[in-house]
Amino acid sequence: MKLPAFDYHAPRSLDHALELLREHGDEARVLAGGQSLLPMMAMRLARPSVLVDFGQISSLDGITVTDDTVSLGAMLRERQAEESDVVRRRLPLLADALPLIGHDAIRNRGTIGGSIAHADPAAEIPTVALALDASIVVVSADRGERAIAAADFFQGFLTTSIEDDEAVLRIEVPAASPQTGTSFCEMARRHGDFAIVGAAVAVDVHDGRISSARIALMGVDGLPLRRTDAEHILAGSAPTAACLEAAAEAASRDLNPPSDMHGSSPYRKHMATVLVRRGLDEALRRAQEEPA
Amino acid sequence: MSDRVTVQVAVNGVPLSVEVEARTTLVDFLRDDLELTGTHVGCEQGVCGACTVLVDGVAARSCLMLAVQASEADVTTTEGLANDSRMAVVYDALTESHAFQCGFCTPGFLAQIATLVEASSRPDEAAVRAALSGNLCRCTGYESIIDGVLLALQQTTENES
């Protein structure tokens, strides 16, 4: 359908934008890239009476590195992140995931902050943020900035802990170490389709043993999930086939994925095991071959 | 503020200032307000690619943009590409390879193909297929489109050397 009517604002400053969000509260939504919000509005799944377009605010799309943290501005286009040397070298898991998001034209407009705030359970960026223990920095006119750990950020289906008067400002992501290997595996029927199930995997390897592992799944619930049972099996272990199999099996244990026309619940659960195993194999291979 | 906005945008090189409802998408603005009906509405969800145009030289789904979001940008539609001399080799190659039947998907493909032809490095077949994976065609089965694009890229390379 065509979009419903709304009042439109395109503030030129962040302060003005935050004042508008404070004024309009839950009647307003932030417009970032629009690649998720506009289709939702067209399908009447979202019905804000006010849109605050962040597209005219400068300096919200930077990539900066401080010590071992990479900071990504909320309005950074997915395409810019995809082409960034810093992202490729310091956030390899994100670099793996970005080309899987939709298509060229979608990534040219879609933003990192928008994807995080939208929190689709089958979306790549929220899953990467969860896997890497990112910090989502939000801001409001009344309370200033606050940082929300990814583990606390995703609350449920398309639901985050952002307050009505808040907007995502940036994502702070711990950079990969030289010992880190990553892999992002997803199952989609066609290139660029929404993923049915996906796995984000990062492992750190020291002296032939896995010192730590991070595994997050998408498409298996109403929100992305960290698989800490699987991570505990891997931590401190030698990466034997038995160990990896046990971890992959643990990653899908206790899952109750949805069934829809793209995949049944048992299928998704099975694919979670398969993708985690593939992800571990590839992440380990890259951890061991990548130069420091 | 109200639900009407003034869109100040350059379309195919022509600067314009038009007042529309804020909820007007870029594709409806192009088709209805500017009568540039070359750009098509397919799924209206960003999936099919029929609405693809160039905004500041990069491909964008005009069904997933508000017209007002294109303010201060340069928008190029299929009508504009027809006047772009760099596209002449593309049109010839696609004609030779029978790359279109009903033509509904074609303007969206042309916008995406324009970005391939103008890219600084020559994409190989895998890169062409990946780049065009966001454009759906119900008629051709895609092979003739891929063949045409590869032919155009080959001829562009020959013209340059």
Coordinates of C-alpha atoms in Angstrom, one line a residue:
Chain A
M1 CA 0.0 0.0 0.0
K2 CA 1.0 3.6 -0.2
L3 CA 2.3 5.2 3.0
P4 CA -0.1 6.7 5.5
A5 CA 0.1 10.5 6.1
F6 CA 2.6 11.8 8.6
D7 CA 4.2 15.1 9.7
Y8 CA 7.8 15.3 8.4
H9 CA 10.8 17.0 10.0
A10 CA 14.3 17.1 8.7
P11 CA 16.3 18.7 11.5
R12 CA 19.8 19.9 10.7
S13 CA 21.2 19.4 14.2
L14 CA 21.1 16.5 16.6
D15 CA 19.9 18.8 19.4
H16 CA 16.8 19.8 17.3
A17 CA 16.2 16.2 16.4
L18 CA 16.2 15.2 20.0
E19 CA 13.9 18.0 21.0
L20 CA 11.4 16.7 18.4
L21 CA 11.6 13.2 19.8
R22 CA 11.1 14.5 23.3
E23 CA 8.1 16.6 22.1
H24 CA 6.4 13.8 20.2
G25 CA 7.3 10.8 22.2
D26 CA 5.8 7.5 21.0
E27 CA 4.1 9.3 18.1
A28 CA 7.4 9.9 16.4
R29 CA 9.9 7.5 14.7
V30 CA 13.4 8.2 13.6
L31 CA 13.8 7.9 9.8
A32 CA 17.4 6.7 9.0
G33 CA 17.8 4.7 5.8
G34 CA 14.1 3.9 5.6
Q35 CA 14.8 0.4 4.1
S36 CA 12.9 -1.3 7.0
L37 CA 10.7 1.5 8.4
L38 CA 9.1 2.6 5.1
P39 CA 7.9 -0.9 4.1
M40 CA 6.6 -1.4 7.7
M41 CA 4.6 1.8 7.4
A42 CA 3.4 0.8 3.9
M43 CA 2.1 -2.5 5.4
R44 CA 0.6 -0.6 8.4
L45 CA 2.8 -2.5 10.8
A46 CA 4.1 0.9 12.0
R47 CA 2.0 4.0 12.1
P48 CA 4.0 7.0 13.4
S49 CA 2.3 10.3 13.0
V50 CA 5.7 12.1 13.0
L51 CA 8.9 11.1 11.2
V52 CA 12.1 12.7 12.2
D53 CA 14.5 12.3 9.4
F54 CA 18.1 12.1 10.6
G55 CA 19.5 12.3 7.0
Q56 CA 20.3 16.0 7.2
I57 CA 22.4 15.8 10.4
S58 CA 26.0 15.8 9.7
S59 CA 28.7 13.8 11.5
L60 CA 26.6 10.8 12.5
D61 CA 28.2 8.5 10.0
G62 CA 31.8 8.3 11.2
I63 CA 34.1 5.3 11.8
T64 CA 36.6 5.9 14.5
V65 CA 39.0 3.6 16.4
T66 CA 40.1 4.2 20.0
D67 CA 42.4 1.6 21.5
D68 CA 40.6 -1.7 20.7
T69 CA 37.1 -0.3 20.1
V70 CA 35.7 0.6 16.7
S71 CA 32.9 3.2 16.9
L72 CA 30.4 3.2 14.0
G73 CA 28.1 6.2 13.7
A74 CA 24.4 5.4 13.6
M75 CA 23.8 6.9 10.2
L76 CA 26.8 5.1 8.6
R77 CA 25.4 3.5 5.4
E78 CA 25.8 -0.3 5.3
R79 CA 27.6 0.2 2.0
Q80 CA 30.1 2.6 3.5
A81 CA 30.8 0.1 6.2
E82 CA 31.2 -2.6 3.6
E83 CA 33.8 -0.6 1.7
S84 CA 35.7 0.5 4.9
D85 CA 39.2 -0.8 5.3
V86 CA 38.9 -0.2 9.1
V87 CA 35.8 -2.5 9.2
R88 CA 37.5 -5.1 7.1
R89 CA 40.6 -5.3 9.2
R90 CA 39.3 -4.6 12.7
L91 CA 35.7 -6.0 12.6
P92 CA 36.0 -9.0 10.2
L93 CA 32.8 -10.6 11.5
L94 CA 30.9 -7.5 10.5
A95 CA 32.7 -7.4 7.2
D96 CA 31.6 -11.0 6.6
A97 CA 28.0 -10.1 7.3
L98 CA 27.5 -6.9 5.5
P99 CA 27.5 -8.2 1.9
L100 CA 24.7 -10.6 2.9
I101 CA 22.3 -7.8 3.8
G102 CA 19.7 -7.4 1.1
H103 CA 21.1 -6.0 -2.2
D104 CA 23.4 -3.2 -3.3
A105 CA 20.6 -0.7 -3.5
I106 CA 19.4 -1.6 0.0
R107 CA 22.8 -1.2 1.5
N108 CA 23.4 2.1 -0.2
R109 CA 20.6 3.6 1.9
G110 CA 20.3 1.3 4.9
T111 CA 22.2 2.3 8.0
I112 CA 24.0 0.5 10.8
G113 CA 22.0 2.3 13.5
G114 CA 18.7 1.8 11.7
S115 CA 19.3 -1.9 11.5
I116 CA 20.2 -2.2 15.1
A117 CA 17.2 -0.1 16.2
H118 CA 14.8 -2.0 14.0
A119 CA 16.0 -5.3 15.6
D120 CA 14.7 -7.8 13.0
P121 CA 15.4 -11.2 14.4
A122 CA 16.7 -12.4 11.0
A123 CA 19.0 -9.4 10.5
E124 CA 22.7 -9.6 10.3
I125 CA 23.8 -6.4 12.1
P126 CA 22.0 -7.0 15.4
T127 CA 23.4 -10.6 15.4
V128 CA 26.9 -9.4 14.9
A129 CA 26.5 -6.7 17.6
L130 CA 25.3 -9.4 20.0
A131 CA 28.1 -11.8 19.1
L132 CA 30.8 -9.2 19.6
D133 CA 29.3 -7.7 22.9
A134 CA 28.9 -4.4 21.2
S135 CA 27.7 -1.4 23.2
I136 CA 24.8 0.7 21.6
V137 CA 25.0 4.3 22.6
V138 CA 21.7 6.1 22.6
V139 CA 21.0 9.7 23.3
S140 CA 18.1 11.8 24.5
A141 CA 17.5 15.5 25.1
D142 CA 16.8 15.0 28.8
R143 CA 19.3 12.4 29.8
G144 CA 22.2 12.7 27.3
E145 CA 24.0 9.6 26.2
R146 CA 23.7 6.2 27.7
A147 CA 25.4 3.0 26.6
I148 CA 23.4 -0.2 26.5
A149 CA 25.2 -3.6 26.2
A150 CA 24.0 -5.6 23.3
A151 CA 22.9 -8.4 25.7
D152 CA 20.4 -6.0 27.3
F153 CA 19.4 -4.2 24.1
F154 CA 17.3 -6.7 22.3
Q155 CA 14.1 -7.4 24.2
G156 CA 11.9 -9.2 21.8
F157 CA 10.4 -9.1 18.3
L158 CA 11.3 -5.7 16.8
T159 CA 11.6 -4.5 20.4
T160 CA 14.7 -2.9 22.0
S161 CA 15.3 -1.0 25.2
I162 CA 15.4 2.4 23.4
E163 CA 13.1 4.9 25.1
D164 CA 10.6 6.9 23.0
D165 CA 12.7 10.1 23.3
E166 CA 16.0 8.4 22.4
A167 CA 17.9 7.8 19.2
V168 CA 20.8 5.5 18.5
L169 CA 24.0 7.6 18.2
R170 CA 26.7 5.1 17.6
I171 CA 27.7 1.4 18.1
E172 CA 30.9 0.7 19.9
V173 CA 32.4 -2.7 18.9
P174 CA 35.4 -4.4 20.4
A175 CA 37.9 -4.9 17.6
A176 CA 39.1 -8.4 16.7
S177 CA 42.5 -9.5 18.1
P178 CA 45.2 -11.0 15.8
Q179 CA 44.2 -14.4 17.3
T180 CA 40.5 -14.0 16.3
G181 CA 38.9 -15.9 13.4
T182 CA 35.4 -15.2 12.3
S183 CA 32.7 -16.6 10.1
F184 CA 29.1 -15.5 9.3
C185 CA 27.0 -18.2 7.8
E186 CA 23.4 -17.9 6.8
M187 CA 20.8 -19.9 5.0
A188 CA 18.8 -18.0 2.4
R189 CA 17.0 -19.3 -0.6
R190 CA 18.4 -16.7 -2.9
H191 CA 21.2 -14.2 -2.7
G192 CA 20.1 -11.3 -0.7
D193 CA 16.9 -12.8 0.7
F194 CA 16.0 -12.5 4.4
A195 CA 17.9 -15.3 6.1
I196 CA 16.0 -18.3 7.4
V197 CA 18.7 -19.0 10.0
G198 CA 22.1 -17.5 10.4
A199 CA 25.1 -17.9 12.7
A200 CA 27.8 -15.4 13.7
V201 CA 30.9 -17.0 15.1
A202 CA 34.1 -15.6 16.5
V203 CA 36.8 -17.7 18.1
D204 CA 40.1 -16.8 19.7
V205 CA 42.9 -19.4 19.4
H206 CA 46.0 -19.6 21.5
D207 CA 48.6 -22.3 21.2
G208 CA 46.2 -24.5 19.3
R209 CA 43.4 -24.3 21.8
I210 CA 40.2 -22.2 21.6
S211 CA 40.7 -19.6 24.3
S212 CA 37.2 -18.2 23.8
A213 CA 34.3 -18.4 21.5
R214 CA 31.3 -16.2 20.7
I215 CA 28.3 -17.6 18.9
A216 CA 25.0 -15.8 18.1
L217 CA 22.1 -17.1 16.1
M218 CA 19.5 -15.2 14.0
G219 CA 16.2 -16.4 12.7
V220 CA 15.7 -18.9 15.5
D221 CA 13.6 -16.7 17.8
G222 CA 12.0 -13.3 18.1
L223 CA 15.4 -11.8 18.7
P224 CA 19.0 -12.8 18.1
L225 CA 20.4 -15.3 20.7
R226 CA 23.9 -15.8 22.2
R227 CA 24.6 -19.5 22.7
T228 CA 26.7 -19.5 25.9
D229 CA 26.3 -23.3 26.5
A230 CA 28.1 -23.9 23.3
E231 CA 30.7 -21.2 24.1
H232 CA 31.5 -22.9 27.4
I233 CA 32.1 -26.2 25.7
L234 CA 34.6 -24.6 23.4
A235 CA 36.4 -22.3 25.9
G236 CA 39.8 -23.8 26.8
S237 CA 39.3 -26.8 24.5
A238 CA 41.3 -28.2 21.7
P239 CA 39.2 -27.9 18.5
T240 CA 38.6 -31.6 17.9
A241 CA 35.7 -32.8 15.8
A242 CA 34.0 -34.2 18.9
C243 CA 34.3 -30.8 20.6
L244 CA 33.0 -28.9 17.7
E245 CA 30.1 -31.3 17.2
A246 CA 29.2 -31.0 20.8
A247 CA 29.2 -27.3 20.6
A248 CA 27.1 -27.1 17.5
E249 CA 24.6 -29.5 19.1
A250 CA 24.5 -27.4 22.2
A251 CA 24.0 -24.3 20.1
S252 CA 20.6 -25.6 18.9
R253 CA 19.5 -27.2 22.2
D254 CA 16.5 -25.6 23.9
L255 CA 15.7 -23.6 20.8
N256 CA 12.0 -23.2 19.8
P257 CA 12.2 -21.5 16.4
P258 CA 9.1 -20.2 14.7
S259 CA 7.6 -22.2 11.8
D260 CA 6.6 -20.2 8.7
M261 CA 6.4 -20.8 5.0
H262 CA 10.2 -20.4 4.7
G263 CA 11.1 -23.1 7.1
S264 CA 9.6 -25.3 9.8
S265 CA 10.7 -25.1 13.4
P266 CA 12.6 -28.5 13.2
Y267 CA 14.3 -27.3 10.0
R268 CA 15.5 -24.1 11.6
K269 CA 16.7 -25.9 14.7
H270 CA 18.7 -28.4 12.5
M271 CA 20.1 -25.5 10.3
A272 CA 21.3 -23.8 13.5
T273 CA 23.5 -26.8 14.3
V274 CA 24.7 -27.1 10.7
L275 CA 25.5 -23.4 10.4
V276 CA 27.3 -23.2 13.8
R277 CA 29.4 -26.1 12.8
R278 CA 30.3 -24.6 9.4
G279 CA 31.0 -21.3 11.2
L280 CA 33.3 -22.9 13.7
D281 CA 35.2 -24.7 11.0
E282 CA 35.7 -21.6 8.9
A283 CA 36.5 -19.3 11.9
L284 CA 39.1 -21.7 13.2
R285 CA 40.7 -22.0 9.8
R286 CA 40.9 -18.3 9.5
A287 CA 42.2 -17.8 13.1
Q288 CA 45.0 -20.1 12.3
E289 CA 45.9 -18.8 8.9
E290 CA 45.4 -15.0 9.3
P291 CA 48.6 -13.0 9.8
A292 CA 48.7 -10.9 13.0
Chain B
M1 CA 5.5 21.5 10.4
S2 CA 2.8 20.0 8.2
D3 CA 2.5 16.9 6.1
R4 CA 3.5 18.8 2.9
V5 CA 7.1 19.3 1.9
T6 CA 9.0 21.1 -0.8
V7 CA 11.4 18.8 -2.7
Q8 CA 14.4 20.5 -4.2
V9 CA 16.1 18.0 -6.4
A10 CA 17.9 17.7 -9.7
V11 CA 16.3 15.0 -11.9
N12 CA 18.3 14.0 -15.0
G13 CA 20.2 17.2 -14.6
V14 CA 17.2 19.5 -14.3
P15 CA 16.9 21.3 -11.0
L16 CA 13.3 21.3 -9.7
S17 CA 11.4 22.5 -6.7
V18 CA 8.0 20.8 -6.2
E19 CA 5.6 20.7 -3.3
V20 CA 4.2 17.3 -2.4
E21 CA 2.8 15.3 0.5
A22 CA 5.6 14.2 2.8
R23 CA 4.5 10.6 2.4
T24 CA 5.1 10.7 -1.4
T25 CA 7.8 8.1 -2.3
L26 CA 10.5 9.0 -4.8
V27 CA 9.1 6.6 -7.4
D28 CA 5.6 8.1 -7.2
F29 CA 7.1 11.5 -7.3
L30 CA 9.0 10.6 -10.5
R31 CA 6.1 8.9 -12.1
D32 CA 3.1 11.0 -11.0
D33 CA 4.5 14.5 -10.3
L34 CA 7.2 14.5 -13.0
E35 CA 5.6 12.1 -15.5
L36 CA 8.8 10.2 -15.8
T37 CA 7.1 6.9 -16.1
G38 CA 10.2 4.9 -17.2
T39 CA 10.8 3.9 -13.6
H40 CA 8.4 1.2 -12.6
V41 CA 6.6 0.1 -9.4
G42 CA 6.8 -3.6 -8.8
C43 CA 6.7 -5.0 -5.3
E44 CA 6.8 -1.6 -3.5
Q45 CA 8.9 -3.4 -0.8
G46 CA 12.4 -3.0 -2.2
V47 CA 12.7 -6.6 -3.3
C48 CA 12.1 -6.7 -7.0
G49 CA 14.4 -3.8 -8.2
A50 CA 12.0 -2.5 -10.8
C51 CA 12.1 0.9 -9.1
T52 CA 15.9 1.3 -9.0
V53 CA 17.2 4.7 -9.9
L54 CA 20.5 6.4 -9.3
V55 CA 20.7 8.9 -6.4
D56 CA 24.0 10.8 -6.4
G57 CA 25.3 8.1 -8.7
V58 CA 24.5 5.1 -6.5
A59 CA 21.6 2.7 -7.0
A60 CA 18.7 3.2 -4.7
R61 CA 15.2 1.7 -4.4
S62 CA 12.9 4.7 -5.2
C63 CA 10.0 2.9 -3.6
L64 CA 11.8 2.9 -0.3
M65 CA 12.7 6.5 -0.3
L66 CA 10.6 9.5 0.4
A67 CA 10.8 12.1 -2.4
V68 CA 11.9 14.6 0.2
Q69 CA 14.9 12.4 1.2
A70 CA 16.2 13.0 -2.3
S71 CA 16.4 16.8 -1.5
E72 CA 19.7 18.3 -2.7
A73 CA 20.6 15.1 -4.5
D74 CA 21.0 14.3 -8.2
V75 CA 18.6 11.7 -9.3
T76 CA 19.1 9.8 -12.6
T77 CA 16.2 7.8 -14.1
T78 CA 16.2 5.6 -17.1
E79 CA 15.2 8.6 -19.2
G80 CA 18.4 10.3 -18.1
L81 CA 20.5 7.2 -18.8
A82 CA 19.2 7.3 -22.4
N83 CA 21.0 10.6 -22.8
D84 CA 24.2 9.3 -21.2
S85 CA 26.7 8.4 -24.0
R86 CA 28.5 5.9 -21.8
M87 CA 25.3 3.8 -21.8
A88 CA 25.1 3.5 -25.6
V89 CA 27.3 0.4 -25.6
V90 CA 25.0 -1.1 -23.0
Y91 CA 21.9 -0.6 -25.0
D92 CA 23.5 -2.0 -28.1
A93 CA 24.8 -5.1 -26.2
L94 CA 21.4 -5.7 -24.4
T95 CA 19.6 -5.5 -27.7
E96 CA 22.0 -7.9 -29.4
S97 CA 21.6 -10.4 -26.5
H98 CA 17.8 -10.1 -26.4
A99 CA 18.0 -9.0 -22.8
F100 CA 14.4 -7.7 -22.5
Q101 CA 11.0 -9.0 -23.4
C102 CA 8.1 -7.1 -21.7
G103 CA 10.5 -4.4 -20.5
F104 CA 9.0 -4.1 -17.0
C105 CA 12.2 -4.9 -15.2
T106 CA 14.5 -3.2 -17.7
P107 CA 14.7 0.4 -16.3
G108 CA 15.7 -1.0 -12.9
F109 CA 18.3 -3.2 -14.5
L110 CA 19.7 -0.3 -16.5
A111 CA 20.2 1.8 -13.4
Q112 CA 22.1 -1.1 -11.7
I113 CA 24.0 -1.9 -14.9
A114 CA 25.1 1.8 -15.1
T115 CA 26.9 1.4 -11.8
L116 CA 28.7 -1.7 -13.1
V117 CA 29.8 0.0 -16.3
E118 CA 31.0 3.1 -14.5
A119 CA 32.8 1.2 -11.8
S120 CA 36.5 1.8 -11.7
S121 CA 37.4 -1.9 -11.8
R122 CA 36.0 -4.4 -14.3
P123 CA 33.6 -6.8 -12.6
D124 CA 33.8 -10.5 -13.6
E125 CA 30.8 -12.7 -14.3
A126 CA 30.4 -13.6 -10.6
A127 CA 30.5 -10.0 -9.6
V128 CA 27.9 -9.1 -12.3
R129 CA 25.6 -11.8 -11.1
A130 CA 25.9 -10.6 -7.5
A131 CA 25.4 -7.0 -8.5
L132 CA 22.2 -7.8 -10.5
S133 CA 20.9 -10.3 -7.9
G134 CA 18.5 -7.6 -6.6
N135 CA 16.7 -7.2 -9.8
L136 CA 14.0 -9.7 -10.7
C137 CA 12.9 -10.6 -14.2
R138 CA 9.9 -12.8 -14.9
C139 CA 10.4 -13.1 -18.7
T140 CA 14.0 -13.8 -19.7
G141 CA 15.4 -16.2 -17.2
Y142 CA 18.3 -13.8 -16.8
E143 CA 20.9 -15.5 -19.0
S144 CA 20.4 -13.0 -21.9
I145 CA 20.7 -10.1 -19.5
I146 CA 24.0 -11.4 -18.0
D147 CA 25.3 -12.1 -21.5
G148 CA 24.4 -8.6 -22.6
V149 CA 26.1 -7.0 -19.6
L150 CA 29.2 -9.0 -20.1
L151 CA 29.2 -8.1 -23.8
A152 CA 28.8 -4.4 -22.9
L153 CA 31.7 -4.6 -20.3
Q154 CA 33.9 -6.3 -22.9
Q155 CA 33.1 -3.7 -25.5
T156 CA 33.6 -0.9 -23.0
T157 CA 37.1 -2.3 -22.3
E158 CA 37.9 -2.6 -26.0
N159 CA 36.7 1.0 -26.6
E160 CA 39.0 2.3 -23.9
S161 CA 42.1 0.5 -25.2

